[in-house]
Short mmCIF file of C-alpha atoms in Angstrom, two decimals:
data_model
loop_
_atom_site.label_atom_id
_atom_site.label_comp_id
_atom_site.label_asym_id
_atom_site.label_seq_id
_atom_site.Cartn_x
_atom_site.Cartn_y
_atom_site.Cartn_z
CA MET A 275 -5.33 26.65 113.88
CA THR A 276 -4.92 23.33 112.07
CA ALA A 277 -7.86 24.07 109.81
CA THR A 278 -6.47 27.50 109.02
CA ALA A 279 -3.05 26.10 108.14
CA ALA A 280 -4.65 23.52 105.87
CA ARG A 281 -6.17 26.28 103.77
CA GLY A 282 -2.68 27.67 103.09
CA VAL A 283 -0.79 30.79 103.97
CA VAL A 284 -1.60 34.12 102.38
CA VAL A 285 1.47 36.21 101.54
CA GLY A 286 1.17 39.86 100.61
CA ALA A 287 3.20 43.04 100.40
CA LEU A 288 2.57 45.67 103.04
CA PRO A 289 2.40 49.27 101.76
CA LEU A 290 5.74 50.98 102.29
CA SER A 291 4.04 54.26 103.17
CA ARG A 292 2.44 52.59 106.21
CA PHE A 293 5.03 49.99 107.22
CA CYS A 294 8.27 51.86 106.71
CA GLY A 295 11.75 50.54 106.21
CA GLY A 296 14.71 52.33 107.67
CA HIS A 297 15.78 54.12 104.50
CA PHE A 298 12.27 55.31 103.67
CA PHE A 299 11.66 56.71 107.15
CA PHE A 300 15.04 57.87 108.45
CA VAL A 301 16.77 59.00 105.24
CA ARG A 302 14.11 59.79 102.69
CA GLY A 303 11.84 61.43 105.25
CA GLY A 304 9.20 63.60 103.61
CA ASP A 305 5.71 62.42 104.46
CA ALA A 306 7.01 59.26 106.12
CA LYS A 307 6.53 60.52 109.66
CA ARG A 308 2.92 61.40 108.92
CA THR A 309 1.97 58.19 107.09
CA CYS A 310 3.91 55.44 108.88
CA LEU A 311 2.17 53.10 111.31
CA ALA A 312 5.35 51.15 112.06
CA VAL A 313 9.02 51.62 111.27
CA HIS A 314 11.89 49.14 111.13
CA THR A 315 15.51 50.17 111.73
CA THR A 316 16.81 48.50 108.59
CA TYR A 317 19.46 49.84 106.21
CA GLN A 318 21.55 51.58 108.83
CA PHE A 319 25.13 51.65 110.06
CA SER A 320 26.99 51.62 113.40
CA GLN A 321 25.38 48.39 114.58
CA ALA A 322 22.87 48.64 117.43
CA ARG A 323 24.10 52.13 118.32
CA GLY A 324 22.99 53.36 114.91
CA LYS A 325 19.52 51.93 115.44
CA ARG A 326 19.24 53.55 118.86
CA GLN A 327 20.54 56.89 117.56
CA ARG A 328 18.01 56.99 114.72
CA LEU A 329 15.16 56.23 117.08
CA ARG A 330 16.37 58.90 119.49
CA GLU A 331 16.58 61.47 116.69
CA HIS A 332 12.93 60.84 115.84
CA GLY A 333 11.67 60.65 119.43
CA LEU A 334 10.88 56.94 119.17
CA TRP A 335 13.36 55.60 121.72
CA THR A 336 11.62 55.22 125.09
CA LEU A 337 14.21 53.33 127.15
CA ASP A 338 16.26 56.31 128.37
CA ASP A 339 15.58 57.24 131.98
CA ASP A 340 14.91 60.72 133.31
CA ALA A 341 18.61 61.30 133.99
CA TYR A 342 19.28 61.27 130.23
CA TYR A 343 16.85 64.14 129.64
CA GLU A 344 17.96 66.08 132.72
CA GLY A 345 21.67 65.77 131.90
CA ARG A 346 22.43 63.81 135.05
CA ASP A 347 23.69 60.66 133.32
CA VAL A 348 27.29 61.91 133.10
CA PRO A 349 28.92 62.40 136.52
CA GLY A 350 30.21 65.93 136.98
CA CYS A 351 28.44 67.33 133.91
CA GLU A 352 25.72 69.94 134.15
CA GLY A 353 23.91 71.38 131.17
CA PHE A 354 24.45 71.23 127.43
CA VAL A 355 26.21 73.07 124.62
CA MET A 356 25.03 73.23 121.01
CA ALA A 357 25.55 75.12 117.77
CA SER A 358 22.96 77.63 116.68
CA PRO A 359 20.36 75.90 114.47
CA GLU A 360 21.17 78.49 111.80
CA ASP A 361 24.85 77.52 111.81
CA ALA A 362 25.41 75.25 108.81
CA PRO A 363 27.93 74.38 106.09
CA PRO A 364 28.15 76.66 103.05
CA ARG A 365 24.93 76.47 101.07
CA ALA A 366 26.79 75.46 97.92
CA LEU A 367 27.82 72.19 99.57
CA LEU A 368 24.22 71.31 100.41
CA ALA A 369 22.55 72.44 97.19
CA SER A 370 21.07 69.86 94.85
CA GLY A 371 21.68 69.67 91.13
CA LEU A 372 25.12 68.28 90.28
CA TYR A 373 24.70 64.68 91.33
CA PHE A 374 26.27 62.76 88.49
CA TRP A 375 29.64 61.26 87.66
CA VAL A 376 31.93 63.08 85.26
CA PRO A 377 35.12 61.69 83.66
CA ARG A 378 38.21 62.54 85.67
CA ALA A 379 40.53 65.17 84.17
CA ARG A 380 38.30 65.61 81.12
CA VAL A 381 35.53 67.78 82.53
CA SER A 382 36.20 70.56 85.00
CA PHE A 383 33.77 72.61 87.03
CA CYS A 384 36.66 74.29 88.81
CA SER A 385 36.11 77.94 89.72
CA LEU A 386 38.56 78.58 92.53
CA ARG A 387 40.91 81.35 93.54
CA PRO A 388 44.35 80.51 94.97
CA SER A 389 44.68 80.99 98.69
CA PRO A 390 47.32 83.62 99.48
CA LEU A 391 47.85 82.10 102.91
CA ALA A 392 48.59 78.69 101.42
CA PHE A 393 51.38 80.06 99.24
CA ASN A 394 52.61 82.95 101.39
CA PRO A 395 56.13 82.11 102.66
CA ASP A 396 55.48 84.27 105.74
CA THR A 397 52.65 81.99 106.82
CA PRO A 398 53.89 79.64 109.58
CA ARG A 399 54.76 76.30 108.02
CA ARG A 400 52.52 74.22 110.28
CA LEU A 401 49.58 76.45 109.37
CA ARG A 402 50.51 76.52 105.67
CA LEU A 403 50.49 72.72 105.57
CA ARG A 404 46.87 72.81 106.69
CA LEU A 405 45.76 75.40 104.16
CA THR A 406 44.57 73.98 100.90
CA PRO A 407 45.34 75.93 97.70
CA PHE A 408 41.75 76.99 97.23
CA ASP A 409 39.74 79.41 99.23
CA SER A 410 36.18 79.97 98.15
CA ILE A 411 33.14 77.80 97.72
CA THR A 412 30.69 78.70 94.99
CA PRO A 413 28.06 76.56 93.23
CA LYS A 414 30.77 75.76 90.67
CA SER A 415 33.71 75.26 93.03
CA ILE A 416 34.43 71.56 92.63
CA THR A 417 38.03 70.40 92.69
CA ILE A 418 39.41 69.52 89.31
CA ASN A 419 40.03 65.86 90.10
CA THR A 420 36.66 65.05 91.56
CA PRO A 421 34.61 62.38 89.79
CA SER A 422 31.36 63.58 91.35
CA ALA A 423 30.12 66.94 92.49
CA GLY A 424 27.80 65.22 94.93
CA VAL A 425 30.57 63.13 96.48
CA GLU A 426 32.96 66.06 96.78
CA ASN A 427 30.27 68.25 98.32
CA HIS A 428 29.22 65.49 100.68
CA LEU A 429 32.77 64.88 101.93
CA ALA A 430 33.39 68.60 102.32
CA ALA A 431 30.14 69.06 104.26
CA ALA A 432 31.00 66.04 106.41
CA ALA A 433 34.36 67.68 107.14
CA TRP A 434 32.52 70.84 108.25
CA TYR A 435 30.27 68.80 110.55
CA ARG A 436 33.24 66.89 111.98
CA LEU A 437 35.03 70.10 112.88
CA ALA A 438 31.84 71.47 114.44
CA MET A 439 31.29 68.29 116.47
CA ARG A 440 34.92 68.16 117.58
CA ASN A 441 34.72 71.73 118.84
CA LEU A 442 31.42 71.18 120.67
CA ILE A 443 32.93 68.13 122.36
CA ALA A 444 35.97 70.21 123.38
CA ILE A 445 33.77 72.95 124.82
CA GLY A 446 31.84 70.27 126.68
CA VAL A 447 35.07 68.99 128.21
CA ALA A 448 36.14 72.49 129.24
CA LEU A 449 32.78 73.46 130.77
CA ARG A 450 31.59 70.02 131.89
CA ARG A 451 28.62 70.15 129.56
CA THR A 452 27.21 67.54 127.21
CA PRO A 453 27.32 68.45 123.49
CA ILE A 454 24.17 68.31 121.37
CA MET A 455 25.06 67.16 117.86
CA PRO A 456 24.20 69.43 114.92
CA GLU A 457 21.41 68.56 112.52
CA LEU A 458 22.97 67.05 109.39
CA THR A 459 22.21 67.43 105.71
CA CYS A 460 23.83 64.80 103.47
CA ALA A 461 24.69 65.47 99.83
CA CYS A 462 25.11 61.72 99.28
CA ASP A 463 23.34 58.60 100.44
CA ARG A 464 25.36 55.83 102.11
CA TYR A 465 25.38 52.26 100.89
CA TRP A 466 27.04 48.90 101.55
CA GLY A 467 27.21 47.98 97.88
CA ASN A 468 30.19 48.27 95.58
CA VAL A 469 28.83 51.06 93.41
CA LEU A 470 26.84 54.18 94.24
CA PRO A 471 26.63 56.25 91.06
CA GLY A 472 24.89 59.59 91.35
CA CYS A 473 25.05 59.59 95.17
CA TYR A 474 21.77 57.70 95.53
CA ILE A 475 20.84 54.02 95.80
CA GLN A 476 19.74 52.59 92.49
CA GLY A 477 16.00 51.96 92.42
CA SER A 478 15.28 54.65 94.99
CA ASP A 479 13.19 57.60 93.89
CA ALA A 480 14.72 59.77 96.62
CA ARG A 481 17.44 62.14 95.47
CA PRO A 482 19.97 64.12 97.48
CA PRO A 483 20.39 66.27 99.39
CA PHE A 484 18.88 64.51 102.40
CA PRO A 485 17.95 66.92 105.21
CA ARG A 486 18.07 65.61 108.77
CA CYS A 487 20.06 62.59 107.67
CA PRO A 488 20.99 60.22 110.50
CA LEU A 489 24.26 60.62 112.37
CA ASP A 490 25.42 57.14 111.34
CA HIS A 491 25.61 58.36 107.73
CA VAL A 492 28.82 60.25 108.51
CA MET A 493 29.97 59.02 111.94
CA ASN A 494 30.95 55.68 113.46
CA LEU A 495 28.95 55.61 116.69
CA PRO A 496 30.76 52.63 118.27
CA ASN A 497 34.02 54.57 117.84
CA MET A 498 32.49 57.59 119.55
CA GLU A 499 31.31 55.42 122.41
CA ALA A 500 34.70 53.69 122.72
CA ALA A 501 36.35 57.11 122.95
CA GLY A 502 34.08 58.04 125.85
CA VAL A 503 32.13 60.70 123.96
CA THR A 504 28.70 61.28 125.45
CA HIS A 505 26.37 63.37 123.33
CA ARG A 506 22.74 64.10 122.56
CA GLU A 507 20.84 63.84 119.31
CA TYR A 508 20.12 67.01 117.32
CA SER A 509 16.40 66.84 118.16
CA PHE A 510 17.01 66.50 121.90
CA LEU A 511 15.41 69.81 122.89
CA ASN A 512 12.29 68.94 120.88
CA ASN A 513 11.64 65.86 122.99
CA SER A 514 8.63 66.21 125.26
CA ARG A 515 10.54 64.50 128.08
CA VAL A 516 12.93 67.46 128.28
CA SER A 517 11.67 69.97 130.84
CA ASP A 518 9.97 73.15 129.68
CA THR A 519 12.58 75.14 131.57
CA MET A 520 15.41 73.58 129.59
CA ARG A 521 13.58 73.91 126.28
CA ASP A 522 12.67 77.57 126.74
CA PRO A 523 15.16 79.72 124.75
CA SER A 524 14.85 82.51 127.28
CA ASN A 525 16.71 80.21 129.67
CA HIS A 526 19.59 79.70 127.22
CA ALA A 527 22.75 81.76 126.83
CA PHE A 528 23.93 82.75 123.35
CA VAL A 529 27.70 82.75 122.85
CA GLU A 530 28.54 85.27 120.14
CA LEU A 531 31.92 84.60 118.54
CA ASN A 532 33.46 87.73 117.08
CA LEU A 533 33.57 86.94 113.37
CA ASP A 534 32.73 89.20 110.48
CA ALA A 535 30.16 88.12 107.90
CA ASP A 536 32.78 86.82 105.45
CA ALA A 537 34.23 84.58 108.13
CA ARG A 538 30.98 82.68 108.48
CA ASN A 539 31.61 80.66 105.30
CA GLY A 540 28.82 82.50 103.52
CA SER A 541 26.48 80.08 105.24
CA VAL A 542 24.40 82.35 107.47
CA PRO A 543 24.29 86.04 108.30
CA ARG A 544 25.67 87.25 111.60
CA VAL A 545 23.36 85.91 114.27
CA ALA A 546 22.17 88.34 116.90
CA GLY A 547 21.88 87.09 120.45
CA VAL A 548 18.17 86.58 120.22
CA THR A 549 15.84 83.71 119.73
CA THR A 550 16.03 80.76 117.39
CA ARG A 551 13.41 78.33 116.12
CA GLY A 552 10.73 81.01 116.14
CA ALA A 553 10.79 81.75 119.86
CA HIS A 554 10.49 85.37 120.97
CA HIS A 555 12.50 85.66 124.17
CA ALA A 556 15.99 87.20 124.24
CA MET A 557 18.87 85.04 125.38
CA ARG A 558 21.62 86.36 127.59
CA ARG A 559 24.61 87.10 125.37
CA ILE A 560 28.18 86.07 126.07
CA SER A 561 30.85 87.55 123.81
CA LEU A 562 34.07 85.73 122.91
CA ASP A 563 36.77 86.16 120.30
CA ALA A 564 36.81 83.46 117.63
CA TYR A 565 38.93 80.40 118.42
CA PRO A 566 38.95 80.68 122.20
CA THR A 567 40.98 78.32 124.35
CA ASP A 568 39.54 76.18 127.13
CA VAL A 569 40.76 78.75 129.67
CA GLU A 570 38.96 81.55 127.83
CA TRP A 571 35.79 79.47 127.69
CA VAL A 572 35.91 78.85 131.43
CA ALA A 573 36.49 82.55 132.14
CA ALA A 574 33.56 83.61 129.94
CA ALA A 575 31.01 80.86 130.57
CA GLY A 576 32.30 78.66 133.36
CA ASP A 577 29.81 80.13 135.84
CA ALA A 578 26.86 80.25 133.43
CA LYS A 579 23.74 78.88 135.09
CA GLU A 580 21.74 78.47 131.90
CA PRO A 581 21.04 74.81 131.09
CA VAL A 582 21.95 75.32 127.41
CA LEU A 583 24.72 77.34 125.77
CA VAL A 584 24.11 78.13 122.09
CA VAL A 585 27.25 78.82 120.03
CA SER A 586 27.01 81.16 117.05
CA SER A 587 29.69 79.46 114.90
CA ALA A 588 30.72 75.95 115.89
CA ILE A 589 33.71 75.63 113.56
CA ALA A 590 35.28 78.78 115.02
CA SER A 591 34.30 78.00 118.60
CA PHE A 592 37.49 76.34 119.83
CA CYS A 593 41.23 76.62 119.35
CA THR A 594 43.11 74.47 121.84
CA PHE A 595 43.65 73.46 125.46
CA LYS A 596 46.20 75.65 127.22
CA LYS A 597 47.91 72.65 128.80
CA ARG A 598 49.58 70.74 126.00
CA THR A 599 49.10 67.43 127.81
CA ASP A 600 45.33 68.07 127.82
CA ALA A 601 45.43 68.90 124.10
CA ILE A 602 47.37 65.73 123.26
CA SER A 603 45.01 63.61 125.36
CA PHE A 604 41.97 65.16 123.69
CA ASP A 605 43.42 64.60 120.21
CA ALA A 606 43.98 60.94 121.03
CA ARG A 607 40.31 60.59 121.95
CA MET A 608 39.17 62.41 118.83
CA ALA A 609 41.39 60.28 116.58
CA LYS A 610 39.21 57.37 117.65
CA ALA A 611 35.87 59.16 118.02
CA LEU A 612 35.92 60.87 114.61
CA ARG A 613 37.30 57.91 112.68
CA ALA A 614 34.87 56.50 110.13
CA GLU A 615 35.22 55.27 106.58
CA SER A 616 32.83 55.06 103.69
CA HIS A 617 33.46 54.38 100.00
CA PHE A 618 31.59 56.31 97.31
CA CYS A 619 32.20 54.38 94.12
CA ARG A 620 31.40 54.39 90.42
CA PRO A 621 32.25 51.80 87.76
CA GLY A 622 35.94 52.11 86.96
CA ASP A 623 37.73 52.37 83.66
CA GLY A 624 39.79 49.21 84.20
CA GLY A 625 37.31 46.77 82.76
CA PRO A 626 34.49 44.67 84.24
CA GLY A 627 34.40 44.74 88.02
CA SER A 628 36.72 47.73 88.39
CA ARG A 629 35.75 50.64 90.63
CA SER A 630 36.77 54.23 91.13
CA CYS A 631 36.11 55.40 94.67
CA GLU A 632 36.27 58.48 96.82
CA ILE A 633 36.97 57.49 100.42
CA GLY A 634 35.81 59.56 103.38
CA PHE A 635 35.91 60.88 106.02
CA GLU A 636 38.61 63.40 106.86
CA ILE A 637 39.48 64.25 110.48
CA PRO A 638 40.38 67.85 111.37
CA ALA A 639 43.89 68.74 112.46
CA GLY A 640 44.40 68.12 116.17
CA VAL A 641 44.10 70.92 118.70
CA ALA A 642 47.66 70.22 119.86
CA ASP A 643 49.00 70.93 116.34
CA ASP A 644 46.47 73.57 115.29
CA ALA A 645 47.25 75.56 118.42
CA ASP A 646 48.22 78.99 117.07
CA CYS A 647 44.95 80.76 117.88
CA ASP A 648 46.12 84.14 116.59
CA ALA A 649 47.05 82.57 113.25
CA LEU A 650 43.61 80.98 113.02
CA ARG A 651 41.98 84.34 113.71
CA ARG A 652 44.14 86.03 111.11
CA ALA A 653 43.18 83.35 108.61
CA TRP A 654 39.53 84.27 109.13
CA ASP A 655 40.36 87.91 108.50
CA GLU A 656 41.77 87.05 105.08
CA PRO A 657 39.45 86.83 102.05
CA SER A 658 40.60 83.22 101.80
CA GLY A 659 39.28 82.29 105.23
CA SER A 660 37.71 78.86 104.95
CA PHE A 661 36.99 75.85 107.12
CA ARG A 662 38.84 73.80 104.51
CA GLY A 663 42.05 75.32 105.77
CA ARG A 664 41.78 73.07 108.81
CA TYR A 665 42.40 69.96 106.72
CA ALA A 666 45.47 68.69 104.91
CA ARG A 667 43.22 67.10 102.29
CA MET A 668 39.49 66.61 101.91
CA SER A 669 39.28 63.00 100.75
CA ALA A 670 41.23 60.11 99.32
CA HIS A 671 40.85 58.55 95.91
CA LYS A 672 41.31 54.91 95.06
CA ASP A 673 40.96 52.88 91.90
CA SER A 674 40.60 49.13 92.04
#
């Protein structure tokens, strides 16, 4: 050893395609899973929970015991609930192309129609306050004040995912099932630095959108844990440690929410109660009206023996808890679980060092306040029906 040290130390760069950093493997993806010999959980968020979550999502975390994969780790819970893999935000929010900064108030890509519900005096005030004055999402529908199509799309898609997750968690509470998180697509990267022009990290040759982006890109996992939210990663059913019985779609139940095609955000066609992910066995179908309460969920699926319930439309899958005290308690948990903040910044117009930032992420209106289920169903029946109606605003803007 002494003789070796005397000859000096050889320093070299390991090939990134073989020894992968966290961004290359977990965000960029592509051929990384095929070429990597080792991966490091660098460039992530949510502390150690973010590292563990990323490894779980890619089947690389080996420290969970059998109870985790059998659903026995949460006392009183049996089985899982998830959104259909085909259920996703509107395609326009996830499409690539417009990932550049444009001057505020000078360039407009706005192509929106006013929402009749938002301006209709007969609409209940508490619902009207949650309806934004725009109703449709097209490849050009970017709000007039946005500095970046990519940022606006990313925050809107993150809002869709938050509403979906919130509803799956609520269903899990009602039915004593553990929610499986949806697979995410991010229209923006996430970064610790002061400036993120174009929605991607400077020097990276990866461009958005980023399919299967990690959960810590849009959620604060320590906050979810502190709120007592137990969940599973989107790839959970692909893990070889999950039993064949649980993974087999013929052993799942498909919960069909009664929505017409227009009420599905233009994201996917109406999903029949048959297989997903290429399987060829029919699932048992359970039919429910859109925006069911916890009591309606229990009546329809409380006795379901299937290990997995698959929901056709996550954002329309829950309205409220019948007992207001339960709704208020749940909202308090979600106010903590869904809270996360990220700045998406460009160089500002106020001189050197100034920034102009969009700040995410928006939390959906609470189930105690958004409790008029009939009004929510009527909103879906209108041409203006949109998940955006569940938010008072989509994002904040700050100049510094």
